[in-house]
């Protein structure tokens, strides 16, 4: 069994088994690359591979056809082993035009395969991609194995008999390419065949054309001696169970629907569209049958305000945004802190500062989540580690918010939001019971009474006779909740709000260390870098190095064990897609000389680069 | 009642006890406006109207922003929320969407509602969220001690404009009409019965109700309205709008307003003039042109209109939102969370 | 020029070279809108008009918010600022106050300018800051890929409203009029000459100029306007407003609009109808009632009005601000910082 | 020489010299206490005392007369030594009514003097103050020396011959009280006499009445054997020079006017009113003769936007607010960071979170200033230490902003804003030259070129031919400033913006240590606690303890010496009016186990409490 596709260059053997393959499909926004990638993914999932994917959307809506900014990519990692990321570097690049080649070739593994549609390498297209020559002829691709296919022509020929227009026929090019790859990686076509039949059921001639293109691609590869080898990737030894594939944004939406369901409550989502958070709004607005109410507000401040109002009314109240929107919400989040209402604020982080790189991922809102408000204004912060984990952390966010009567910040990121992984989805009854009790007795009611354990104040809802009361943003007297300017009361309340958030730690699961609990290097991560960090650490441990990792899904407060765990290692390394924000928090809190590994490139960390860096520390 | 009973405190549909009185709406908090402030009169009228509405006290919520006026909720023995500057309408919208059965009131000021909060006001109105919005217009920033506001007169000298303001003021009624608010009215703190009447009308309206209330700030902008609110001049300098009635005003009803094309003219009645050619108020006109035209009338050229400019019916946001949910529930059948989690496509890994 | 020469780049008052051409206003940045987007046409017309204005290129600044439309400044070879969502008007106001001699343009979208940025728009207009504001209304959020906007039709299905929108749309012209904007106009991306003409008129106006431009987003909201913009129906379904002229429209001018009270009526001309009884447009009316009434006209009941709704004169904010400064300088004499630092009351401690 | 007014209880001596006295005037909002305090202050300044004052405004505009929330206070510390705060605890309390007594008595030094207007202790007023008895009779004031004066009656009698109404006469009560105190502390009346004549010049009968009241108070004290002693407080040995008294907000306004003047530029101030920052707007709008343009925006976001626009146009651009407003500005501050424009943002901190305690002081926006924005978004942060220092730091803020082309955060607070101190104001020519050079050459111009030393980009102004360029919030390509999605460029620019802020340290004055550079305890402070900390440290050093302090006026970046200084002490204590924000920064940066002293009471720290705490550490 080989583990590297490059060895496929050794010809002769018709079928070769690989551990894992990373393919990147790239083409114009209009070329259907997302769709091609998704089909390959589903098929790979069904044959039992472990999978992880990452789309790379262009920043423009529809940049001019053939231009560099118009390139759309989809990367897919499938494997017979347990994998955690969409892969550092593609083994295979499918480039539908010169721009796609130019944008992506730099990422390809040396010796990797490039499949290009030579028909698209016209003078015009070359110029649009900024080439003054044809890279297919110049020898500059000699470090790769290039497979030139006159794909447009072949596809057009295959569809010659259909009634479709030329434009419509050309739109099927992507399925021709998919067929090629299905042959190359020995995948069954049934899933895609069914999908085409479903999708174009109403337009049989289009369905037919797509099916023809798919089969033509497959047959072409089978017939023509283009590829000397084809490859198999065995099924992975995943935990038994039923799986689906899910993106982080979908998992976030489903997690909050599930949380509201388990709380027996209406889910209210007030939001203002912003990349990469908008899909949560789209997803939730399709599930009104679960009693979900979605409200597209006039801006982020209004979205936050509406969520506070809904929380006051007793709903499971949620608002979602990305970095710039979180900045706008900050004043109103302070109001939720002062009024101690349970609102979850989702921030799907993207490249910053300012408008930054809206379609790229980053982890640079952590300190904003902690400190981006006036006054002493603490809120619990949680962060999912993988796309599917978004589901679990949504439930956790709601649990913390309603148990402790506090706003909670939920930090996702662009990578998690759009990345997919297989998810062994739970059954409803296995989910935690999130029912809450509202105060209803008039006797003894005080708006700022405290639960002794959680320090939560009562959640008393309008509509309850005898509990009429007023809350607001001015400092509150302890217990009565009346406006209060007393100096000692203020100190007390400021401390109490801090203590309440600190107490959340009592309810958290113990911190799990990946690897031995003491050793040479501890790698500490949070958020969407989980896959890269864990894979790197695993790789190094396989090399026999003393490296462990912890991945923090609870950022404020930290789990109680963290201090001790940090103390068990000679060195602590904190890889982040920012300039060292978690590192900063750890240093201040634990006075540990944590080192940073920081790559702020709008992209996930690369396993092998990170592993190399850790290796240098051991 | 759809999806929202789950969030109710249990008895949200209880009938109003017949015995509620004004006193039941007075909270235990000491009122802390300046002595002589017009806010007192407004508070008194709202407290007077509340028990007549047949709404259980626990179903009433007052939400405000920040400003002197925004302290209002503390003084009402209902549910209340003193939020942050300019954002009251957003909280109210969220609350009303989550709990359509509540009676939700917004209290705001000319700064709170038209400066920092102008956009939220417009959007709440255009969405026709069933909120009752009372905007206390004292043409000044009271709480921050006397800067000019968006309704302050051009040229006004204030703490922040020692040489006189160079901003043209905004007309709150006009803004509300441009937002296509379904109910738009104006009253003031010196005619208590009129004020009570307008508050009642607003309460009775199903949909966004916007009420501008001229309110005297005797500390930072005293006498701002007395040129037309004082008893001796009021009849001549104001005109009370009444649906279906001609626009008559003046002591003994001796003056009226008629239109010349689109140009309003004040005409003397009595001496030969009949009310027949006068402009007849139509608060129910679908198109707000008449209301808009009336909103321009200003002293000294014209009397200042008071009353209901517009009152039309349209489905409200929270009702339509609830309907979409109810219909989805009906159509989607019982909510099957397991099906949702499963999604469209699954595969199985055997042990 | 008062206090502001100190901030000029030195030669801000240079005359426009007579030889400027359209090409001089094309920047070196590749235009990245979707092929077929209406934004291209608008860009082309603005680039066509610019060299005719007699303004040196370096004195022109384009400021935008965020949205597809807001990429506009990158394509203009002038000074430019692609700011943040909804806030372009605020930057433009600050810039114009600091540098009154510059020609400052704002480019915004229906989401940027009317959703998140609605309040800034209104306040810039009411203050009559001398800005030229072009609002590209495509009735959709383009950049974020297809959610409904404040101008989207009621019931519209979009990514965020799969069951249809339940918000009533806002009318941009109406909002601008309610803010008492001194120049309010409307054009669209399919009549290039009209668009160029309106842009010229806006440029010539001294004061805030607000121009709504219907713009087709062929990706997320294609055909939004074609029911009245397409050549074959345009004559019958739009009416071009011209100051002092009766409202005539239809192929061959066979229809007109007259008023019945405040109610506009479409009348057939030709067969006996004369233009004499028709409504005559008056963009200079001080009171915006006529403009407001016209802003309500909508297809299919009426033709959609295009052109200048309102154009009146009023001192601008930045001029008045400069005047207050200049007068204070004159009155206060030479600026004596030492006197200011010394203040009113001092005492001396001897060594 | 005694140093404590309590010893005055030892009778007999007609005149006793004191080192320092703290008086608090307290009465109804309408009682003119601010004015009385200000007069006493000016007179004390003129006789050569060092002074420091602090008003305590009621939270309500005009709460009902006689009520507790309606009490307005003014505290004044005057001394023959160098003092730095308005005093911990008053030695003398002047209480014009029962509410004023109730609110303030708890702060009085044991054995301190209470002067009350017995006429105001009516049943009604006692009830309004929540007394069910008369505290003057109950013995509860036995720990103080109470001086009951039927002040209203005495004053009315003195004015019997005037033509004023009863109400108008009673309004002169405060001057009667002032007269009393002038006798008690042996102050000349001339200054106040002149002031009355000036102020009421147009209403001679009012002027006359006020003068009579003042003299009557003085004579009453002189004649009646009410006070057995009167006190003198010698002139202080201040640095020779000419002084004025100034509040922090005034000094801030003047500082920015001076900075713009020294830059030869228009000052543009875009702001939205908010306590306690509004007075800066008021002050600046009165100085249009200096070319100041003030703009009251529709909200804080608009204010920030307008300042960015003005900066783009080449003005000295400023915006000012308090905590909640800073939260609102955060997104737009990010835009200024990305576009690298010089804008100064003033935050006059107040009690938080949310609306909090608007009229009270706090230091809890430090971390918001550092981190309250999306993405990696660094800005320099400075903070004045005393009211007069607001002037100097305003100049520094402008210097840093224009030299480094960056927004700068300037953190004042409610205590500095309203507190006064004597200011040896500078002459114009002694101020730094802040002229800036704008790029004007078309050749070689690139919007994101860098100055090699400061890393500043060129400030190229609209109106300059040939420099037409476009900037914005999307990530910029290095040097050209074009929109750029390149991953490595992003990392480079994120790092470069951080480095630019770090470089500011090169231009900072060396850090001064108050006391020996090494020792047992180092006290580290910032902002308005300067006076309290320095006084406490001085006191302890006089006791022979090994305590030094540093007061940070530059928070981001820190001065270069800080790390070394911290290392020179066994213990580091960070007193703050928050829960430990600077402490957090120091711990993270220097891994020093800094301890906290945190009192979040909406009030300045108390010298003796702090000193006690430090003593316990030594
Ligand atoms: C974000 C924010 N900005 C500014 C303020 C300060 N502020 C409080 S109330 C107010 C304006 C009050 O004016 P208005 O709304 O007219 O109310 P009034 O006091 O006149 O009733 C301002 C500017 C604040 N509390 N929050
Ligand atoms: C604070 C903030 N919120 C949200 C966004 C996301 N966003 C960018 S453009 C836009 C709306 C675009 O619509 P419109 O203004 O109509 O412009 P168009 O793209 O249609 O030209 C939104 C919601 C953002 N960039 N910043
Ligand atoms: S300041 Fe004005 S508005 Fe505020 S309470 Fe006093 S009188 Fe009323
Ligand atoms: S999405 Fe629409 S508005 Fe945006 S560039 Fe494309 S066509 Fe134009
Ligand atoms: Mg007001
Ligand atoms: Mg749009």
JSON list of N, CA and C in Angstrom, two decimals, chain A residues 428-475:
[
{"chain": "A", "resi": 428, "resn": "UNK", "atom": "N", "xyz": [-32.53, 12.48, 18.83]},
{"chain": "A", "resi": 428, "resn": "UNK", "atom": "CA", "xyz": [-33.07, 13.53, 19.68]},
{"chain": "A", "resi": 428, "resn": "UNK", "atom": "C", "xyz": [-32.97, 13.17, 21.16]},
{"chain": "A", "resi": 429, "resn": "UNK", "atom": "N", "xyz": [-33.35, 11.93, 21.47]},
{"chain": "A", "resi": 429, "resn": "UNK", "atom": "CA", "xyz": [-33.41, 11.67, 22.91]},
{"chain": "A", "resi": 429, "resn": "UNK", "atom": "C", "xyz": [-32.04, 11.59, 23.56]},
{"chain": "A", "resi": 430, "resn": "UNK", "atom": "N", "xyz": [-30.99, 11.43, 22.76]},
{"chain": "A", "resi": 430, "resn": "UNK", "atom": "CA", "xyz": [-29.66, 11.42, 23.37]},
{"chain": "A", "resi": 430, "resn": "UNK", "atom": "C", "xyz": [-29.18, 12.84, 23.70]},
{"chain": "A", "resi": 431, "resn": "UNK", "atom": "N", "xyz": [-29.92, 13.83, 23.25]},
{"chain": "A", "resi": 431, "resn": "UNK", "atom": "CA", "xyz": [-29.48, 15.21, 23.50]},
{"chain": "A", "resi": 431, "resn": "UNK", "atom": "C", "xyz": [-29.83, 15.62, 24.92]},
{"chain": "A", "resi": 432, "resn": "UNK", "atom": "N", "xyz": [-29.06, 16.55, 25.46]},
{"chain": "A", "resi": 432, "resn": "UNK", "atom": "CA", "xyz": [-29.34, 16.97, 26.84]},
{"chain": "A", "resi": 432, "resn": "UNK", "atom": "C", "xyz": [-30.71, 17.63, 26.97]},
{"chain": "A", "resi": 433, "resn": "UNK", "atom": "N", "xyz": [-31.26, 17.49, 28.13]},
{"chain": "A", "resi": 433, "resn": "UNK", "atom": "CA", "xyz": [-32.52, 18.15, 28.45]},
{"chain": "A", "resi": 433, "resn": "UNK", "atom": "C", "xyz": [-32.22, 19.60, 28.80]},
{"chain": "A", "resi": 434, "resn": "UNK", "atom": "N", "xyz": [-32.75, 20.53, 28.06]},
{"chain": "A", "resi": 434, "resn": "UNK", "atom": "CA", "xyz": [-32.42, 21.94, 28.30]},
{"chain": "A", "resi": 434, "resn": "UNK", "atom": "C", "xyz": [-33.61, 22.73, 28.83]},
{"chain": "A", "resi": 435, "resn": "UNK", "atom": "N", "xyz": [-34.59, 22.02, 29.37]},
{"chain": "A", "resi": 435, "resn": "UNK", "atom": "CA", "xyz": [-35.75, 22.76, 29.89]},
{"chain": "A", "resi": 435, "resn": "UNK", "atom": "C", "xyz": [-35.34, 23.74, 30.98]},
{"chain": "A", "resi": 436, "resn": "UNK", "atom": "N", "xyz": [-35.97, 24.89, 31.01]},
{"chain": "A", "resi": 436, "resn": "UNK", "atom": "CA", "xyz": [-35.66, 25.89, 32.03]},
{"chain": "A", "resi": 436, "resn": "UNK", "atom": "C", "xyz": [-36.90, 26.12, 32.87]},
{"chain": "A", "resi": 437, "resn": "UNK", "atom": "N", "xyz": [-36.68, 26.57, 34.08]},
{"chain": "A", "resi": 437, "resn": "UNK", "atom": "CA", "xyz": [-37.82, 26.93, 34.91]},
{"chain": "A", "resi": 437, "resn": "UNK", "atom": "C", "xyz": [-37.90, 28.44, 35.00]},
{"chain": "A", "resi": 438, "resn": "UNK", "atom": "N", "xyz": [-39.07, 28.97, 34.73]},
{"chain": "A", "resi": 438, "resn": "UNK", "atom": "CA", "xyz": [-39.27, 30.40, 34.90]},
{"chain": "A", "resi": 438, "resn": "UNK", "atom": "C", "xyz": [-39.86, 30.66, 36.28]},
{"chain": "A", "resi": 439, "resn": "UNK", "atom": "N", "xyz": [-39.45, 31.76, 36.84]},
{"chain": "A", "resi": 439, "resn": "UNK", "atom": "CA", "xyz": [-40.03, 32.14, 38.13]},
{"chain": "A", "resi": 439, "resn": "UNK", "atom": "C", "xyz": [-41.48, 32.53, 37.90]},
{"chain": "A", "resi": 440, "resn": "UNK", "atom": "N", "xyz": [-42.40, 32.03, 38.75]},
{"chain": "A", "resi": 440, "resn": "UNK", "atom": "CA", "xyz": [-43.81, 32.42, 38.57]},
{"chain": "A", "resi": 440, "resn": "UNK", "atom": "C", "xyz": [-44.46, 32.90, 39.85]},
{"chain": "A", "resi": 441, "resn": "UNK", "atom": "N", "xyz": [-43.87, 32.59, 41.00]},
{"chain": "A", "resi": 441, "resn": "UNK", "atom": "CA", "xyz": [-44.50, 33.01, 42.26]},
{"chain": "A", "resi": 441, "resn": "UNK", "atom": "C", "xyz": [-44.28, 34.49, 42.52]},
{"chain": "A", "resi": 442, "resn": "UNK", "atom": "N", "xyz": [-45.34, 35.19, 42.89]},
{"chain": "A", "resi": 442, "resn": "UNK", "atom": "CA", "xyz": [-45.18, 36.60, 43.20]},
{"chain": "A", "resi": 442, "resn": "UNK", "atom": "C", "xyz": [-44.48, 36.77, 44.55]},
{"chain": "A", "resi": 443, "resn": "UNK", "atom": "N", "xyz": [-44.76, 35.85, 45.48]},
{"chain": "A", "resi": 443, "resn": "UNK", "atom": "CA", "xyz": [-44.16, 35.98, 46.80]},
{"chain": "A", "resi": 443, "resn": "UNK", "atom": "C", "xyz": [-42.65, 35.81, 46.69]},
{"chain": "A", "resi": 444, "resn": "UNK", "atom": "N", "xyz": [-41.97, 36.71, 47.35]},
{"chain": "A", "resi": 444, "resn": "UNK", "atom": "CA", "xyz": [-40.52, 36.58, 47.43]},
{"chain": "A", "resi": 444, "resn": "UNK", "atom": "C", "xyz": [-39.79, 36.91, 46.15]},
{"chain": "A", "resi": 445, "resn": "UNK", "atom": "N", "xyz": [-40.51, 37.34, 45.12]},
{"chain": "A", "resi": 445, "resn": "UNK", "atom": "CA", "xyz": [-39.83, 37.63, 43.86]},
{"chain": "A", "resi": 445, "resn": "UNK", "atom": "C", "xyz": [-39.02, 38.93, 43.94]},
{"chain": "A", "resi": 446, "resn": "UNK", "atom": "N", "xyz": [-37.81, 38.84, 43.50]},
{"chain": "A", "resi": 446, "resn": "UNK", "atom": "CA", "xyz": [-36.96, 40.02, 43.33]},
{"chain": "A", "resi": 446, "resn": "UNK", "atom": "C", "xyz": [-36.19, 39.79, 42.04]},
{"chain": "A", "resi": 447, "resn": "UNK", "atom": "N", "xyz": [-36.13, 40.79, 41.18]},
{"chain": "A", "resi": 447, "resn": "UNK", "atom": "CA", "xyz": [-35.53, 40.56, 39.86]},
{"chain": "A", "resi": 447, "resn": "UNK", "atom": "C", "xyz": [-34.06, 40.16, 39.91]},
{"chain": "A", "resi": 448, "resn": "UNK", "atom": "N", "xyz": [-33.34, 40.57, 40.96]},
{"chain": "A", "resi": 448, "resn": "UNK", "atom": "CA", "xyz": [-31.91, 40.25, 41.03]},
{"chain": "A", "resi": 448, "resn": "UNK", "atom": "C", "xyz": [-31.56, 39.39, 42.23]},
{"chain": "A", "resi": 449, "resn": "UNK", "atom": "N", "xyz": [-32.51, 38.54, 42.61]},
{"chain": "A", "resi": 449, "resn": "UNK", "atom": "CA", "xyz": [-32.20, 37.45, 43.53]},
{"chain": "A", "resi": 449, "resn": "UNK", "atom": "C", "xyz": [-31.19, 36.54, 42.85]},
{"chain": "A", "resi": 450, "resn": "UNK", "atom": "N", "xyz": [-30.49, 35.72, 43.61]},
{"chain": "A", "resi": 450, "resn": "UNK", "atom": "CA", "xyz": [-29.47, 34.85, 43.01]},
{"chain": "A", "resi": 450, "resn": "UNK", "atom": "C", "xyz": [-29.69, 33.38, 43.37]},
{"chain": "A", "resi": 451, "resn": "UNK", "atom": "N", "xyz": [-29.52, 32.55, 42.39]},
{"chain": "A", "resi": 451, "resn": "UNK", "atom": "CA", "xyz": [-29.40, 31.13, 42.67]},
{"chain": "A", "resi": 451, "resn": "UNK", "atom": "C", "xyz": [-28.04, 30.94, 43.35]},
{"chain": "A", "resi": 452, "resn": "UNK", "atom": "N", "xyz": [-28.03, 30.22, 44.46]},
{"chain": "A", "resi": 452, "resn": "UNK", "atom": "CA", "xyz": [-26.79, 30.15, 45.23]},
{"chain": "A", "resi": 452, "resn": "UNK", "atom": "C", "xyz": [-25.67, 29.45, 44.48]},
{"chain": "A", "resi": 453, "resn": "UNK", "atom": "N", "xyz": [-26.03, 28.47, 43.66]},
{"chain": "A", "resi": 453, "resn": "UNK", "atom": "CA", "xyz": [-25.01, 27.71, 42.96]},
{"chain": "A", "resi": 453, "resn": "UNK", "atom": "C", "xyz": [-24.50, 28.46, 41.73]},
{"chain": "A", "resi": 454, "resn": "UNK", "atom": "N", "xyz": [-25.44, 28.89, 40.90]},
{"chain": "A", "resi": 454, "resn": "UNK", "atom": "CA", "xyz": [-25.04, 29.45, 39.60]},
{"chain": "A", "resi": 454, "resn": "UNK", "atom": "C", "xyz": [-24.92, 30.97, 39.63]},
{"chain": "A", "resi": 455, "resn": "UNK", "atom": "N", "xyz": [-25.44, 31.58, 40.66]},
{"chain": "A", "resi": 455, "resn": "UNK", "atom": "CA", "xyz": [-25.55, 33.04, 40.76]},
{"chain": "A", "resi": 455, "resn": "UNK", "atom": "C", "xyz": [-26.50, 33.62, 39.71]},
{"chain": "A", "resi": 456, "resn": "UNK", "atom": "N", "xyz": [-27.27, 32.75, 39.05]},
{"chain": "A", "resi": 456, "resn": "UNK", "atom": "CA", "xyz": [-28.23, 33.26, 38.06]},
{"chain": "A", "resi": 456, "resn": "UNK", "atom": "C", "xyz": [-29.35, 34.02, 38.75]},
{"chain": "A", "resi": 457, "resn": "UNK", "atom": "N", "xyz": [-29.84, 35.06, 38.07]},
{"chain": "A", "resi": 457, "resn": "UNK", "atom": "CA", "xyz": [-31.03, 35.73, 38.60]},
{"chain": "A", "resi": 457, "resn": "UNK", "atom": "C", "xyz": [-32.26, 35.04, 38.00]},
{"chain": "A", "resi": 458, "resn": "UNK", "atom": "N", "xyz": [-33.45, 35.28, 38.54]},
{"chain": "A", "resi": 458, "resn": "UNK", "atom": "CA", "xyz": [-34.63, 34.60, 37.99]},
{"chain": "A", "resi": 458, "resn": "UNK", "atom": "C", "xyz": [-34.97, 35.10, 36.59]},
{"chain": "A", "resi": 459, "resn": "UNK", "atom": "N", "xyz": [-35.45, 34.19, 35.76]},
{"chain": "A", "resi": 459, "resn": "UNK", "atom": "CA", "xyz": [-35.93, 34.56, 34.43]},
{"chain": "A", "resi": 459, "resn": "UNK", "atom": "C", "xyz": [-37.45, 34.69, 34.54]},
{"chain": "A", "resi": 460, "resn": "UNK", "atom": "N", "xyz": [-37.90, 35.88, 34.81]},
{"chain": "A", "resi": 460, "resn": "UNK", "atom": "CA", "xyz": [-39.33, 36.13, 35.04]},
{"chain": "A", "resi": 460, "resn": "UNK", "atom": "C", "xyz": [-39.92, 36.77, 33.79]},
{"chain": "A", "resi": 461, "resn": "UNK", "atom": "N", "xyz": [-40.93, 36.17, 33.24]},
{"chain": "A", "resi": 461, "resn": "UNK", "atom": "CA", "xyz": [-41.39, 36.61, 31.92]},
{"chain": "A", "resi": 461, "resn": "UNK", "atom": "C", "xyz": [-42.59, 37.54, 31.96]},
{"chain": "A", "resi": 462, "resn": "UNK", "atom": "N", "xyz": [-42.59, 38.55, 31.11]},
{"chain": "A", "resi": 462, "resn": "UNK", "atom": "CA", "xyz": [-43.79, 39.36, 30.91]},
{"chain": "A", "resi": 462, "resn": "UNK", "atom": "C", "xyz": [-44.96, 38.42, 30.64]},
{"chain": "A", "resi": 463, "resn": "UNK", "atom": "N", "xyz": [-46.09, 38.76, 31.15]},
{"chain": "A", "resi": 463, "resn": "UNK", "atom": "CA", "xyz": [-47.24, 37.87, 31.04]},
{"chain": "A", "resi": 463, "resn": "UNK", "atom": "C", "xyz": [-47.50, 37.13, 32.34]},
{"chain": "A", "resi": 464, "resn": "UNK", "atom": "N", "xyz": [-46.52, 37.17, 33.24]},
{"chain": "A", "resi": 464, "resn": "UNK", "atom": "CA", "xyz": [-46.71, 36.49, 34.52]},
{"chain": "A", "resi": 464, "resn": "UNK", "atom": "C", "xyz": [-47.27, 37.49, 35.53]},
{"chain": "A", "resi": 465, "resn": "UNK", "atom": "N", "xyz": [-48.48, 37.23, 36.04]},
{"chain": "A", "resi": 465, "resn": "UNK", "atom": "CA", "xyz": [-49.08, 38.21, 36.97]},
{"chain": "A", "resi": 465, "resn": "UNK", "atom": "C", "xyz": [-48.25, 38.32, 38.25]},
{"chain": "A", "resi": 466, "resn": "UNK", "atom": "N", "xyz": [-48.11, 39.54, 38.70]},
{"chain": "A", "resi": 466, "resn": "UNK", "atom": "CA", "xyz": [-47.46, 39.76, 39.98]},
{"chain": "A", "resi": 466, "resn": "UNK", "atom": "C", "xyz": [-45.96, 39.92, 39.91]},
{"chain": "A", "resi": 467, "resn": "UNK", "atom": "N", "xyz": [-45.36, 39.64, 38.74]},
{"chain": "A", "resi": 467, "resn": "UNK", "atom": "CA", "xyz": [-43.91, 39.78, 38.64]},
{"chain": "A", "resi": 467, "resn": "UNK", "atom": "C", "xyz": [-43.50, 41.03, 37.87]},
{"chain": "A", "resi": 468, "resn": "UNK", "atom": "N", "xyz": [-44.43, 41.94, 37.67]},
{"chain": "A", "resi": 468, "resn": "UNK", "atom": "CA", "xyz": [-44.10, 43.15, 36.93]},
{"chain": "A", "resi": 468, "resn": "UNK", "atom": "C", "xyz": [-42.83, 43.77, 37.53]},
{"chain": "A", "resi": 469, "resn": "UNK", "atom": "N", "xyz": [-41.85, 43.99, 36.68]},
{"chain": "A", "resi": 469, "resn": "UNK", "atom": "CA", "xyz": [-40.61, 44.60, 37.16]},
{"chain": "A", "resi": 469, "resn": "UNK", "atom": "C", "xyz": [-39.93, 45.29, 35.99]},
{"chain": "A", "resi": 470, "resn": "UNK", "atom": "N", "xyz": [-38.92, 46.10, 36.31]},
{"chain": "A", "resi": 470, "resn": "UNK", "atom": "CA", "xyz": [-38.23, 46.89, 35.31]},
{"chain": "A", "resi": 470, "resn": "UNK", "atom": "C", "xyz": [-36.74, 46.60, 35.38]},
{"chain": "A", "resi": 471, "resn": "UNK", "atom": "N", "xyz": [-36.13, 46.39, 34.22]},
{"chain": "A", "resi": 471, "resn": "UNK", "atom": "CA", "xyz": [-34.68, 46.22, 34.19]},
{"chain": "A", "resi": 471, "resn": "UNK", "atom": "C", "xyz": [-34.09, 47.22, 33.20]},
{"chain": "A", "resi": 472, "resn": "UNK", "atom": "N", "xyz": [-32.79, 47.30, 33.16]},
{"chain": "A", "resi": 472, "resn": "UNK", "atom": "CA", "xyz": [-32.17, 48.26, 32.25]},
{"chain": "A", "resi": 472, "resn": "UNK", "atom": "C", "xyz": [-30.67, 48.30, 32.40]},
{"chain": "A", "resi": 473, "resn": "UNK", "atom": "N", "xyz": [-30.05, 49.24, 31.71]},
{"chain": "A", "resi": 473, "resn": "UNK", "atom": "CA", "xyz": [-28.59, 49.27, 31.60]},
{"chain": "A", "resi": 473, "resn": "UNK", "atom": "C", "xyz": [-27.88, 50.02, 32.71]},
{"chain": "A", "resi": 474, "resn": "UNK", "atom": "N", "xyz": [-28.61, 50.71, 33.57]},
{"chain": "A", "resi": 474, "resn": "UNK", "atom": "CA", "xyz": [-27.97, 51.38, 34.71]},
{"chain": "A", "resi": 474, "resn": "UNK", "atom": "C", "xyz": [-27.60, 50.34, 35.76]},
{"chain": "A", "resi": 475, "resn": "UNK", "atom": "N", "xyz": [-26.63, 50.65, 36.58]},
{"chain": "A", "resi": 475, "resn": "UNK", "atom": "CA", "xyz": [-26.22, 49.69, 37.61]},
{"chain": "A", "resi": 475, "resn": "UNK", "atom": "C", "xyz": [-27.40, 49.35, 38.50]}
]
